[in-house]
Coordinates of C-alpha atoms in Angstrom, one line a residue:
Chain Q
X1 CA 77.1 -109.8 146.6
X2 CA 75.9 -113.0 145.2
X3 CA 76.7 -113.6 141.6
X4 CA 74.4 -116.6 141.1
X5 CA 71.3 -114.5 141.3
X6 CA 70.5 -112.9 138.0
X7 CA 67.7 -110.5 138.1
X8 CA 65.8 -110.4 134.8
X9 CA 63.4 -107.5 135.4
X10 CA 63.7 -104.8 132.8
X11 CA 63.5 -101.3 134.3
X12 CA 63.0 -98.0 132.6
X13 CA 66.5 -96.8 132.1
X14 CA 68.1 -94.5 129.5
X15 CA 70.4 -97.3 128.6
X16 CA 69.4 -100.8 127.9
X17 CA 70.2 -103.1 130.7
X18 CA 70.4 -106.7 129.8
X19 CA 71.7 -110.0 131.2
X20 CA 75.2 -110.1 129.8
X21 CA 75.8 -113.5 128.4
X22 CA 78.7 -114.6 126.3
X23 CA 76.7 -114.4 123.1
X24 CA 74.4 -111.4 122.7
X25 CA 71.2 -111.6 120.8
X26 CA 72.5 -109.7 117.8
X27 CA 75.5 -112.0 117.4
X28 CA 78.2 -109.9 119.0
X29 CA 80.3 -111.2 121.8
X30 CA 83.0 -110.2 124.2
X31 CA 86.1 -108.8 122.5
X32 CA 88.3 -109.8 125.4
X33 CA 90.1 -112.4 123.4
X34 CA 91.3 -109.7 120.9
X35 CA 92.8 -107.5 123.5
X36 CA 96.5 -107.2 123.2
X37 CA 97.3 -107.4 126.9
X38 CA 101.0 -106.7 127.0
X39 CA 100.4 -103.3 125.3
X40 CA 97.5 -102.2 127.5
X41 CA 98.6 -99.2 129.5
X42 CA 97.1 -96.5 131.6
X43 CA 98.2 -93.0 132.7
X44 CA 97.7 -91.8 136.2
X45 CA 96.9 -95.2 137.6
X46 CA 97.8 -95.7 141.3
X47 CA 99.0 -99.3 141.0
X48 CA 101.2 -100.5 138.2
X49 CA 99.3 -102.6 135.7
X50 CA 96.0 -102.2 137.4
X51 CA 94.6 -101.5 134.0
X52 CA 95.1 -105.0 132.8
X53 CA 93.4 -106.5 135.8
X54 CA 90.1 -104.8 135.2
X55 CA 89.7 -106.3 131.7
X56 CA 88.1 -109.3 133.3
X57 CA 86.4 -112.2 131.7
X58 CA 82.6 -111.9 131.5
X59 CA 81.9 -114.3 134.3
X60 CA 84.0 -112.2 136.7
X61 CA 82.6 -108.8 135.7
X62 CA 80.8 -108.1 139.0
X63 CA 83.8 -108.7 141.3
X64 CA 84.9 -105.6 143.1
X65 CA 88.6 -106.7 143.2
X66 CA 90.9 -106.1 141.5
X67 CA 90.1 -102.5 140.6
X68 CA 91.7 -99.6 138.8
X69 CA 92.0 -96.4 140.6
X70 CA 93.6 -93.1 139.8
X71 CA 96.2 -91.3 141.9
X72 CA 95.1 -89.7 145.1
X73 CA 93.3 -86.4 144.6
X74 CA 93.2 -86.7 140.8
X75 CA 90.2 -87.8 139.0
X76 CA 91.5 -88.3 135.5
X77 CA 92.5 -91.6 134.0
X78 CA 93.6 -92.4 130.5
X79 CA 93.4 -96.0 129.4
X80 CA 94.8 -97.3 126.1
X81 CA 93.6 -100.6 124.9
X82 CA 95.1 -102.0 121.7
X83 CA 93.6 -105.0 119.9
X84 CA 95.5 -107.8 118.1
X85 CA 93.3 -107.3 115.1
X86 CA 90.8 -104.9 113.7
X87 CA 87.5 -105.2 115.6
X88 CA 84.0 -103.7 115.4
X89 CA 82.9 -102.5 118.7
X90 CA 79.2 -102.4 119.3
X91 CA 78.9 -101.6 123.0
X92 CA 81.1 -101.0 126.0
X93 CA 80.5 -102.0 129.6
X94 CA 82.0 -100.1 132.5
X95 CA 81.3 -100.9 136.0
X96 CA 82.4 -99.5 139.3
X97 CA 81.7 -100.3 142.9
X98 CA 82.7 -97.0 144.4
X99 CA 80.0 -95.0 146.0
X100 CA 82.0 -92.2 147.6
X101 CA 83.8 -93.6 150.6
X102 CA 87.4 -92.4 151.1
X103 CA 86.8 -89.7 148.5
X104 CA 86.7 -92.4 145.8
X105 CA 84.0 -92.2 143.2
X106 CA 82.8 -94.0 140.1
X107 CA 83.7 -92.4 136.7
X108 CA 81.0 -90.2 135.1
X109 CA 82.2 -88.8 131.8
X110 CA 84.2 -90.9 129.4
X111 CA 85.6 -89.8 126.1
X112 CA 86.5 -92.4 123.6
X113 CA 89.4 -92.0 121.1
X114 CA 90.1 -94.5 118.3
X115 CA 93.4 -95.6 116.7
X116 CA 95.6 -93.0 118.2
X117 CA 98.7 -94.3 119.9
X118 CA 100.3 -93.2 123.1
X119 CA 99.0 -89.8 123.7
X120 CA 98.9 -87.9 127.0
X121 CA 96.4 -85.9 129.0
X122 CA 97.0 -82.6 127.3
X123 CA 96.3 -84.1 123.9
X124 CA 93.3 -85.9 125.3
X125 CA 91.8 -82.7 126.6
X126 CA 92.1 -81.0 123.3
X127 CA 91.2 -83.7 120.8
X128 CA 87.7 -84.3 119.6
X129 CA 86.5 -87.7 120.8
X130 CA 84.9 -90.4 118.7
X131 CA 82.2 -90.6 121.4
X132 CA 81.4 -89.2 124.8
X133 CA 79.6 -91.4 127.3
X134 CA 77.9 -90.3 130.5
X135 CA 77.9 -93.2 132.8
X136 CA 75.1 -94.1 135.0
X137 CA 75.9 -93.7 138.7
X138 CA 76.5 -96.9 140.6
X139 CA 73.5 -98.2 142.4
X140 CA 73.5 -99.0 146.0
X141 CA 72.9 -102.4 147.3
X142 CA 72.5 -105.6 145.3
X143 CA 73.8 -105.4 141.7
X144 CA 73.0 -108.2 139.4
X145 CA 74.2 -107.1 136.1
X146 CA 76.2 -104.4 134.5
X147 CA 75.2 -101.8 132.0
X148 CA 76.1 -102.0 128.4
X149 CA 76.5 -98.6 126.6
X150 CA 75.9 -99.0 122.9
X151 CA 78.1 -97.0 120.7
X152 CA 76.8 -94.8 117.9
X153 CA 77.3 -93.9 115.2
X154 CA 78.1 -97.6 114.6
X155 CA 80.1 -96.9 111.5
X156 CA 82.8 -95.0 113.4
X157 CA 83.5 -98.0 115.5
X158 CA 84.3 -100.5 112.7
X159 CA 87.8 -101.7 112.1
X160 CA 89.2 -100.3 115.3
X161 CA 92.7 -101.4 116.3
X162 CA 93.2 -99.3 119.4
X163 CA 90.7 -97.6 121.7
X164 CA 91.5 -95.1 124.4
X165 CA 89.2 -94.3 127.3
X166 CA 89.7 -90.9 128.9
X167 CA 87.8 -90.7 132.2
X168 CA 87.4 -87.0 132.5
X169 CA 85.5 -86.7 135.7
X170 CA 83.8 -88.8 138.3
X171 CA 80.5 -88.8 140.2
X172 CA 81.6 -86.2 142.7
X173 CA 82.1 -83.3 140.2
X174 CA 85.3 -82.6 142.1
X175 CA 88.5 -82.9 140.2
X176 CA 90.4 -83.5 143.5
X177 CA 88.8 -86.9 144.2
X178 CA 89.8 -90.3 143.2
X179 CA 88.2 -92.3 140.4
X180 CA 87.9 -96.0 140.7
X181 CA 86.4 -98.7 138.5
X182 CA 86.3 -102.4 138.6
X183 CA 85.4 -103.6 135.1
X184 CA 85.8 -102.6 131.5
X185 CA 84.5 -104.8 128.7
X186 CA 83.8 -104.5 125.0
X187 CA 81.3 -106.3 122.9
X188 CA 81.4 -106.6 119.2
X189 CA 82.9 -108.7 116.4
X190 CA 86.3 -109.5 115.2
X191 CA 87.2 -109.1 111.6
X192 CA 90.4 -111.2 111.3
X193 CA 92.2 -108.3 109.7
X194 CA 95.3 -107.0 111.2
X195 CA 96.4 -103.4 110.8
X196 CA 100.2 -103.6 110.7
X197 CA 103.1 -103.1 108.3
X198 CA 104.0 -105.9 106.0
X199 CA 106.6 -108.2 107.5
X200 CA 108.2 -109.4 104.4
X201 CA 108.8 -107.1 101.5
X202 CA 110.9 -107.8 98.4
X203 CA 112.3 -104.7 96.8
X204 CA 113.0 -104.6 93.1
X205 CA 115.1 -102.1 91.3
X206 CA 113.2 -102.5 88.1
X207 CA 109.7 -103.6 87.4
X208 CA 109.5 -107.0 85.9
X209 CA 106.7 -106.9 83.5
X210 CA 105.7 -110.1 81.9
Chain S
X1 CA 118.6 -99.0 128.8
X2 CA 115.7 -99.6 126.5
X3 CA 114.5 -97.2 123.8
X4 CA 113.6 -93.9 125.4
X5 CA 113.4 -90.2 124.8
X6 CA 115.4 -88.2 127.2
X7 CA 115.6 -84.5 128.0
X8 CA 118.6 -83.1 129.8
X9 CA 118.1 -80.0 131.8
X10 CA 121.2 -78.0 132.4
X11 CA 121.8 -75.4 135.0
X12 CA 123.6 -72.5 133.5
X13 CA 123.1 -69.8 136.1
X14 CA 125.9 -67.8 137.6
X15 CA 126.3 -70.2 140.4
X16 CA 127.8 -72.7 138.0
X17 CA 131.0 -70.6 137.9
X18 CA 131.9 -72.1 141.3
X19 CA 135.2 -74.0 141.3
X20 CA 134.3 -76.6 143.9
X21 CA 134.1 -79.1 141.1
X22 CA 137.1 -79.3 138.8
X23 CA 137.5 -77.1 136.8
X24 CA 134.1 -75.4 137.3
X25 CA 130.6 -76.7 138.1
X26 CA 129.6 -75.9 134.5
X27 CA 132.4 -78.0 133.0
X28 CA 131.8 -80.8 135.3
X29 CA 128.1 -80.7 134.5
X30 CA 128.9 -80.8 130.8
X31 CA 131.2 -83.7 131.2
X32 CA 128.6 -85.6 133.0
X33 CA 126.0 -84.7 130.4
X34 CA 128.3 -85.9 127.7
X35 CA 128.7 -89.2 129.4
X36 CA 125.0 -89.6 129.8
X37 CA 124.3 -88.8 126.2
X38 CA 126.9 -91.4 125.1
X39 CA 125.4 -94.0 127.4
X40 CA 121.9 -93.4 126.2
X41 CA 122.6 -93.4 122.5
X42 CA 125.0 -96.4 122.7
X43 CA 122.5 -98.6 124.5
X44 CA 119.9 -98.1 121.9
X45 CA 120.4 -96.5 118.6
X46 CA 116.9 -95.1 118.4
X47 CA 117.1 -93.3 121.7
X48 CA 116.6 -89.6 121.3
X49 CA 118.1 -86.9 123.5
X50 CA 117.3 -83.3 123.8
X51 CA 118.8 -80.4 125.7
X52 CA 117.3 -77.6 127.7
X53 CA 119.2 -74.8 129.3
X54 CA 117.2 -73.7 132.4
X55 CA 118.5 -70.2 132.5
X56 CA 117.5 -69.1 129.0
X57 CA 117.7 -65.7 127.5
X58 CA 114.9 -63.3 127.2
X59 CA 114.0 -62.6 130.8
X60 CA 115.7 -61.6 134.0
X61 CA 113.8 -64.2 135.8
X62 CA 114.8 -67.6 134.7
X63 CA 113.1 -69.0 131.6
X64 CA 114.0 -72.3 130.2
X65 CA 115.3 -72.4 126.7
X66 CA 115.1 -75.4 124.5
X67 CA 118.4 -75.9 122.7
X68 CA 117.9 -79.2 121.0
X69 CA 114.7 -81.0 120.6
X70 CA 114.9 -84.8 121.0
X71 CA 117.1 -86.2 118.3
X72 CA 119.4 -89.1 117.8
X73 CA 122.1 -87.0 116.1
X74 CA 124.9 -87.1 118.7
X75 CA 126.9 -84.5 117.0
X76 CA 124.2 -81.9 117.2
X77 CA 123.6 -82.7 120.9
X78 CA 127.2 -82.4 121.9
X79 CA 127.6 -79.2 120.0
X80 CA 124.7 -77.7 121.8
X81 CA 126.0 -78.9 125.1
X82 CA 129.3 -77.2 124.7
X83 CA 127.8 -74.0 123.5
X84 CA 125.7 -73.4 126.6
X85 CA 126.8 -70.0 128.1
X86 CA 126.4 -68.9 131.6
X87 CA 123.5 -66.4 131.9
X88 CA 123.0 -63.7 134.4
X89 CA 120.0 -64.9 136.3
X90 CA 119.2 -65.2 139.9
X91 CA 118.4 -68.9 139.9
X92 CA 116.6 -71.6 138.1
X93 CA 112.9 -72.2 138.0
X94 CA 112.8 -76.0 138.2
X95 CA 109.0 -76.4 138.0
X96 CA 108.8 -74.3 134.8
X97 CA 111.8 -76.0 133.3
X98 CA 110.3 -79.4 134.0
X99 CA 107.1 -78.4 132.3
X100 CA 109.0 -77.3 129.3
X101 CA 110.7 -80.6 129.2
X102 CA 107.4 -82.4 129.4
X103 CA 106.1 -80.4 126.5
X104 CA 109.2 -81.1 124.4
X105 CA 108.7 -84.8 125.2
X106 CA 105.1 -84.7 124.2
X107 CA 106.1 -83.7 120.7
X108 CA 108.8 -86.4 120.3
X109 CA 108.9 -88.2 117.0
X110 CA 109.0 -91.8 118.3
X111 CA 106.1 -92.2 120.7
X112 CA 107.0 -95.8 121.5
X113 CA 109.8 -95.3 124.1
X114 CA 109.7 -94.2 127.7
X115 CA 109.9 -90.5 128.6
X116 CA 112.7 -89.4 130.8
X117 CA 114.1 -86.2 132.2
X118 CA 117.6 -85.7 133.6
X119 CA 117.9 -82.6 135.8
X120 CA 121.2 -81.1 136.9
X121 CA 120.9 -78.7 139.8
X122 CA 123.8 -76.6 140.8
X123 CA 122.3 -73.5 142.3
X124 CA 120.4 -72.9 145.5
X125 CA 116.7 -73.4 145.4
X126 CA 116.0 -70.9 148.1
X127 CA 112.8 -69.5 146.7
X128 CA 111.3 -72.7 145.6
X129 CA 108.7 -74.3 147.8
X130 CA 108.8 -78.0 148.4
X131 CA 105.1 -78.2 147.7
X132 CA 105.5 -76.8 144.2
X133 CA 108.2 -79.4 143.6
X134 CA 106.0 -82.1 144.8
X135 CA 103.2 -81.0 142.5
X136 CA 105.6 -80.9 139.6
X137 CA 106.7 -84.5 140.5
X138 CA 103.1 -85.6 140.6
X139 CA 102.5 -84.2 137.2
X140 CA 105.5 -86.1 135.9
X141 CA 104.2 -89.3 137.4
X142 CA 100.8 -88.7 135.9
X143 CA 102.3 -88.3 132.5
X144 CA 104.5 -91.4 133.0
X145 CA 107.7 -89.4 132.8
X146 CA 110.6 -90.6 134.9
X147 CA 113.0 -88.0 136.3
X148 CA 116.6 -88.4 137.5
X149 CA 118.0 -85.5 139.5
X150 CA 121.7 -84.8 139.9
X151 CA 122.5 -82.5 142.8
X152 CA 125.8 -80.7 142.6
X153 CA 126.8 -78.0 145.1
X154 CA 124.6 -76.3 147.6
X155 CA 123.8 -79.7 149.0
X156 CA 122.4 -78.9 152.4
X157 CA 119.6 -76.6 151.2
X158 CA 118.7 -78.4 148.0
X159 CA 118.8 -82.0 148.9
X160 CA 115.5 -82.2 151.0
X161 CA 113.6 -80.3 148.3
X162 CA 114.9 -82.4 145.5
X163 CA 114.1 -85.5 147.5
X164 CA 110.5 -84.2 147.7
X165 CA 110.5 -83.9 143.9
X166 CA 111.9 -87.4 143.3
X167 CA 109.5 -89.0 145.9
X168 CA 106.5 -87.4 144.3
X169 CA 107.6 -88.5 140.9
X170 CA 108.1 -92.0 142.2
X171 CA 104.6 -92.2 143.4
X172 CA 103.3 -93.7 146.6
X173 CA 104.6 -97.2 145.9
X174 CA 107.8 -97.7 143.9
X175 CA 107.0 -101.4 143.3
X176 CA 106.2 -102.9 139.9
X177 CA 107.6 -100.1 137.8
X178 CA 110.7 -101.1 136.0
X179 CA 112.4 -97.8 136.1
X180 CA 111.9 -95.3 138.9
X181 CA 113.3 -91.9 139.6
X182 CA 116.6 -91.4 141.4
X183 CA 118.4 -88.6 143.2
X184 CA 122.2 -88.6 143.0
X185 CA 124.1 -86.3 145.2
X186 CA 127.7 -85.4 144.2
X187 CA 129.9 -84.0 146.9
X188 CA 132.3 -81.3 146.1
X189 CA 135.6 -82.2 144.4
X190 CA 134.3 -85.5 143.0
X191 CA 134.0 -86.0 139.3
X192 CA 130.3 -86.3 138.5
X193 CA 130.7 -88.6 135.6
X194 CA 132.5 -91.1 137.7
X195 CA 129.7 -91.2 140.2
X196 CA 127.1 -91.3 137.6
X197 CA 128.7 -94.3 135.8
X198 CA 128.1 -96.4 138.9
X199 CA 124.8 -94.9 139.8
X200 CA 121.3 -96.3 139.1
X201 CA 120.8 -93.4 136.6
X202 CA 123.1 -95.2 134.1
X203 CA 122.2 -98.7 135.1
X204 CA 118.5 -97.9 135.1
X205 CA 117.9 -100.1 138.2
X206 CA 114.8 -100.0 140.3
X207 CA 114.6 -99.9 144.0
X208 CA 113.4 -96.4 144.6
X209 CA 115.6 -93.3 145.0
X210 CA 119.2 -94.2 145.0
X211 CA 121.4 -91.8 146.9
X212 CA 125.0 -90.8 146.5
X213 CA 125.8 -91.0 150.1
X214 CA 129.3 -91.8 151.0
X215 CA 131.0 -91.6 147.7
X216 CA 134.1 -93.8 148.2
X217 CA 132.1 -96.7 149.6
X218 CA 129.1 -96.2 147.4
X219 CA 131.0 -96.1 144.2
X220 CA 132.6 -99.5 144.9
X221 CA 129.5 -100.9 146.3
X222 CA 127.1 -99.7 143.7
X223 CA 129.3 -100.7 140.8
X224 CA 129.5 -104.2 142.3
X225 CA 125.8 -104.1 142.9
X226 CA 125.0 -102.7 139.5
X227 CA 127.1 -105.4 137.7
X228 CA 125.9 -108.2 139.9
X229 CA 122.3 -107.1 140.0
X230 CA 122.2 -106.6 136.3
X231 CA 123.8 -109.9 135.4
X232 CA 122.6 -112.1 138.3
X233 CA 119.0 -112.4 137.4
X234 CA 119.3 -113.7 134.0
X235 CA 121.1 -117.0 134.4
X236 CA 118.5 -118.9 132.4
X237 CA 119.0 -116.6 129.5
X238 CA 122.7 -117.1 129.5
X239 CA 123.6 -113.9 131.5
X240 CA 122.2 -111.5 129.0
X241 CA 119.3 -109.2 129.9
X242 CA 116.5 -110.4 127.7
X243 CA 115.1 -106.9 127.6
X244 CA 118.2 -105.4 126.3
X245 CA 119.0 -107.9 123.6
X246 CA 116.1 -110.3 123.1
X247 CA 117.5 -111.9 120.0
X248 CA 120.8 -112.8 121.6
X249 CA 119.0 -114.0 124.7
X250 CA 116.7 -116.2 122.6
X251 CA 119.6 -117.5 120.6
X252 CA 121.5 -118.5 123.7
X253 CA 118.5 -120.1 125.2
X254 CA 117.7 -122.1 122.1
X255 CA 121.3 -123.3 121.8
X256 CA 121.3 -124.4 125.4
X257 CA 118.1 -126.3 124.9
X258 CA 119.4 -127.9 121.8
X259 CA 122.5 -128.9 123.7
X260 CA 120.4 -130.4 126.4
X261 CA 118.3 -132.3 123.8
X262 CA 121.4 -133.6 122.1
X263 CA 122.8 -134.8 125.5
X264 CA 119.6 -136.7 126.1
X265 CA 119.7 -138.2 122.6
X266 CA 123.3 -139.3 123.3
X267 CA 122.2 -140.7 126.6
X268 CA 119.6 -142.7 124.8
X269 CA 122.2 -144.0 122.3
X270 CA 124.6 -144.7 125.1
X271 CA 122.1 -146.7 127.0
X272 CA 122.2 -149.4 124.2
X273 CA 126.0 -149.7 124.6
X274 CA 125.8 -149.5 128.3
X275 CA 129.1 -150.9 129.2
X276 CA 130.7 -147.5 129.8
X277 CA 128.2 -146.4 132.3
X278 CA 128.1 -149.7 134.1
X279 CA 131.8 -150.1 134.2
X280 CA 132.5 -146.7 135.4
X281 CA 130.2 -146.9 138.3
X282 CA 131.9 -149.9 139.5
X283 CA 135.5 -149.2 138.7
X284 CA 136.0 -145.6 138.8
X285 CA 137.0 -143.1 136.3
X286 CA 140.4 -144.3 135.2
X287 CA 139.2 -147.7 134.1
X288 CA 136.1 -146.2 132.6
X289 CA 138.3 -144.1 130.4
X290 CA 140.5 -146.9 129.3
X291 CA 137.5 -149.0 128.6
X292 CA 136.1 -146.3 126.5
X293 CA 139.3 -145.8 124.6
X294 CA 139.1 -149.4 123.6
X295 CA 135.5 -149.1 122.3
X296 CA 136.1 -145.8 120.7
X297 CA 138.3 -146.8 117.8
X298 CA 140.2 -143.6 116.9
X299 CA 140.3 -141.8 120.2
X300 CA 143.4 -141.6 122.2
X301 CA 143.0 -140.9 125.8
X302 CA 145.5 -140.2 128.5
X303 CA 144.5 -140.6 132.0
X304 CA 146.3 -138.7 134.7
X305 CA 146.7 -139.7 138.3
X306 CA 144.1 -137.4 139.7
X307 CA 141.5 -138.3 137.2
X308 CA 141.8 -135.3 134.9
X309 CA 141.1 -136.1 131.3
X310 CA 142.8 -134.8 128.3
X311 CA 141.6 -135.9 124.9
X312 CA 142.4 -135.5 121.4
X313 CA 139.3 -135.2 119.3
X314 CA 139.1 -137.4 116.3
X315 CA 135.9 -139.2 116.7
X316 CA 133.0 -137.0 117.7
X317 CA 130.7 -139.7 118.7
X318 CA 133.2 -141.3 121.0
X319 CA 133.7 -137.9 122.6
X320 CA 130.0 -137.5 123.2
X321 CA 129.9 -140.9 124.8
X322 CA 132.8 -140.1 126.9
X323 CA 131.3 -136.8 128.0
X324 CA 128.2 -138.6 128.9
X325 CA 130.1 -141.2 130.9
X326 CA 132.0 -138.6 132.7
X327 CA 129.0 -136.6 133.6
X328 CA 127.2 -139.7 134.9
X329 CA 130.2 -140.7 136.9
X330 CA 131.2 -137.4 138.4
X331 CA 128.2 -136.4 140.4
X332 CA 130.7 -135.2 143.0
X333 CA 133.1 -133.6 140.7
X334 CA 133.5 -129.9 140.5
X335 CA 131.5 -128.0 137.9
X336 CA 134.6 -126.4 136.7
X337 CA 136.0 -129.7 135.5
X338 CA 132.8 -130.5 133.7
X339 CA 132.8 -127.1 132.3
X340 CA 136.2 -127.7 130.8
X341 CA 135.1 -131.0 129.4
X342 CA 131.9 -129.8 128.0
X343 CA 133.5 -126.7 126.6
X344 CA 136.1 -128.8 124.8
X345 CA 133.8 -131.4 123.5
X346 CA 130.5 -130.0 122.7
X347 CA 131.1 -127.5 120.0
X348 CA 130.9 -123.9 119.3
X349 CA 127.4 -123.0 120.5
X350 CA 127.9 -123.9 124.1
X351 CA 131.4 -122.5 124.2
X352 CA 130.2 -119.2 122.9
X353 CA 127.4 -119.3 125.5
X354 CA 129.9 -120.1 128.3
X355 CA 132.2 -117.3 127.3
X356 CA 129.5 -114.8 127.3
X357 CA 128.4 -115.6 130.8
X358 CA 129.9 -114.6 134.1
X359 CA 131.5 -117.1 136.4
X360 CA 128.5 -117.5 138.6
X361 CA 126.1 -118.0 135.8
X362 CA 128.4 -120.5 134.2
X363 CA 128.5 -122.6 137.3
X364 CA 124.8 -122.3 137.8
X365 CA 124.2 -123.4 134.2
X366 CA 126.6 -126.3 134.5
X367 CA 124.8 -127.4 137.6
X368 CA 121.5 -127.1 135.8
X369 CA 122.9 -129.1 132.9
X370 CA 124.2 -131.7 135.3
X371 CA 121.0 -131.9 137.1
X372 CA 119.0 -132.2 133.9
X373 CA 121.3 -135.1 132.8
X374 CA 121.1 -136.7 136.2
X375 CA 117.7 -138.1 135.6
X376 CA 119.1 -139.7 132.4
X377 CA 122.0 -141.0 134.4
X378 CA 119.8 -142.4 137.1
X379 CA 117.7 -144.2 134.5
X380 CA 120.8 -145.7 133.0
X381 CA 122.3 -146.8 136.3
X382 CA 119.9 -149.7 136.8
X383 CA 119.7 -151.2 133.4
X384 CA 123.5 -151.7 133.0
X385 CA 123.7 -153.7 136.1
X386 CA 120.7 -155.8 135.3
X387 CA 121.5 -156.2 131.7
X388 CA 124.4 -158.4 132.7
X389 CA 122.1 -161.2 133.2
X390 CA 120.8 -162.3 129.8
X391 CA 118.1 -164.3 131.3
X392 CA 116.7 -161.4 133.2
X393 CA 116.9 -159.3 130.1
X394 CA 114.9 -161.9 128.1
X395 CA 112.4 -162.0 130.8
X396 CA 112.1 -158.3 130.9
X397 CA 111.7 -158.1 127.1
X398 CA 109.1 -160.8 127.2
X399 CA 107.0 -158.9 129.7
X400 CA 107.0 -155.8 127.6
X401 CA 104.0 -155.5 125.3
X402 CA 104.7 -155.6 121.6
X403 CA 108.3 -156.8 122.0
X404 CA 109.1 -160.3 120.8
X405 CA 112.2 -161.6 122.6
X406 CA 112.9 -163.8 119.7
X407 CA 113.1 -160.9 117.3
X408 CA 116.4 -161.1 115.6
X409 CA 117.1 -157.4 115.9
X410 CA 116.8 -157.5 119.7
X411 CA 118.9 -160.6 119.9
X412 CA 121.6 -158.9 117.9
X413 CA 121.6 -156.0 120.2
X414 CA 121.8 -158.1 123.2
X415 CA 124.7 -160.1 121.8
X416 CA 126.5 -156.9 121.1
X417 CA 125.9 -155.8 124.6
X418 CA 127.4 -158.9 126.0
X419 CA 130.3 -159.0 123.6
X420 CA 131.1 -155.4 124.4
X421 CA 131.3 -156.4 128.0
X422 CA 133.8 -159.1 127.3
X423 CA 135.9 -156.9 125.2
X424 CA 135.8 -154.3 127.8
X425 CA 136.9 -156.6 130.5
X426 CA 140.0 -157.6 128.5
X427 CA 140.9 -154.0 127.8
X428 CA 140.4 -153.1 131.4
X429 CA 142.9 -155.7 132.6
X430 CA 145.3 -154.5 129.9
X431 CA 144.9 -151.0 131.1
X432 CA 145.6 -152.0 134.6
X433 CA 148.7 -153.8 133.5
X434 CA 149.8 -150.9 131.4
X435 CA 149.9 -148.7 134.4

């Protein structure tokens, strides 16, 4: 799969497919530099810390390795990605190279949850997601660019500190198969605002009114 | 052990009346649970522990009963532990109990820590299928819950099934994860808390399922392993596990680096008055020390026959120079000697650091210090010899850009250098006579 070749033809697709460059036309760019990598974690992954490896830089987004895969015979994956500051997410890119060999498929339905720390599968199944995406099935053969899924309503995805991706099912419609993906990326803007408790606080017993 | 939320699952079925552990299986189990609660809460004050009795009331078939939800109140936990009665049930349903434990952990207050389940099994698992246990193990793995299983009594039947559970909970590959699941088997008559103290359950070590095995040998071996394994990997942090106490680890590292920097600065200062280094290389330690004692005004130095040095500290700078000289000279000397010297001279920080470390780490660190100072020593070896020749020095200075050999400051320094040499020669001969 040659990465130098970038095919520019626009096809009729339900989702806009564009040449992913570092700067998008509307001014948003990759949010990878805001990702808090030490705190990225994933439930039901088969290799420890595989989740961090698929948050690749934009120029490596088409590489099939390394990949993130769920446990054998279990299609669900729950990926928590915290950011170092509040960001506005405009679109999300997910790419997979799996086409069904070895009972391994690309993810199909993804539920997005915002700003909720460290929850598990049961909570994920019950909660109302911020957005649900149906991913386009992977195309055979030569792939030149990946798909960006725009997020709407846009207002919901402003000032986000943590996003969780719950991969509910994969392309096989069978919960006993394995889900595998090779790239997850976010596009948007940073806001330089951190959402955290104050580090230094001075406590006064009495108010000092001037 | 880092911050975690732990659920302890107790077996309180009729099989626990058995006296093969002293006084009964139930008492031995509680003793072990006591110990584990103590260990967990001491290692991290925010660790929460909860208790579940696997044979709860309400049904003739086993139903798990949550006695204490995860809390850090040790009194409450211990009270609940002691109040667990033996219930009249046929056996324990491990899969259901483990699910109840997962549910309890899901609702823990502090979601930051790791989730952990400790399961005591003292009754035969005749009716339980290994596949059901494997499925329960996989569920635990999926939810990122680690499980430690302690098998007491009924060993032959239970052990393979419990091994299935632990292997499934470990996942296909046990690499990468810091804490994995363990199975500890306690043979009859042995006190469980003793075994557990030296097991990977308490030390939280990785390496896949640890087994009880041959108790007598294993206890000694694993306690040695546990101690060595825990301390051995962290020599560069001063023997302290950086995960357990990051602030102390940082403080030790910073103080060691400061010490190293100070040594280098002293080395740079000593290079200007290079007579010590030069003399010592030629003459050996005894003379070096006597020469130093001459230059260092207020220090008294006694030199023993075999080259050991005892000093009375009055001039700190002289001490530093002496330390430097000794370190440059004794490339072949034992680290222990240097350790004594450095411990005496250098001040509280390094001493505190030394005291905290094990012997091995101490030696390793001393070697490291030595090696880091060796480059300094090597640099100084050549200049002292060549500085003897003032003409050469002048030439050298002249060739350096930006340095004017006629600069009065430099000339002064050179004069001091040469004068010091002469003074030292006198004292050296005196010293020789004095002996």
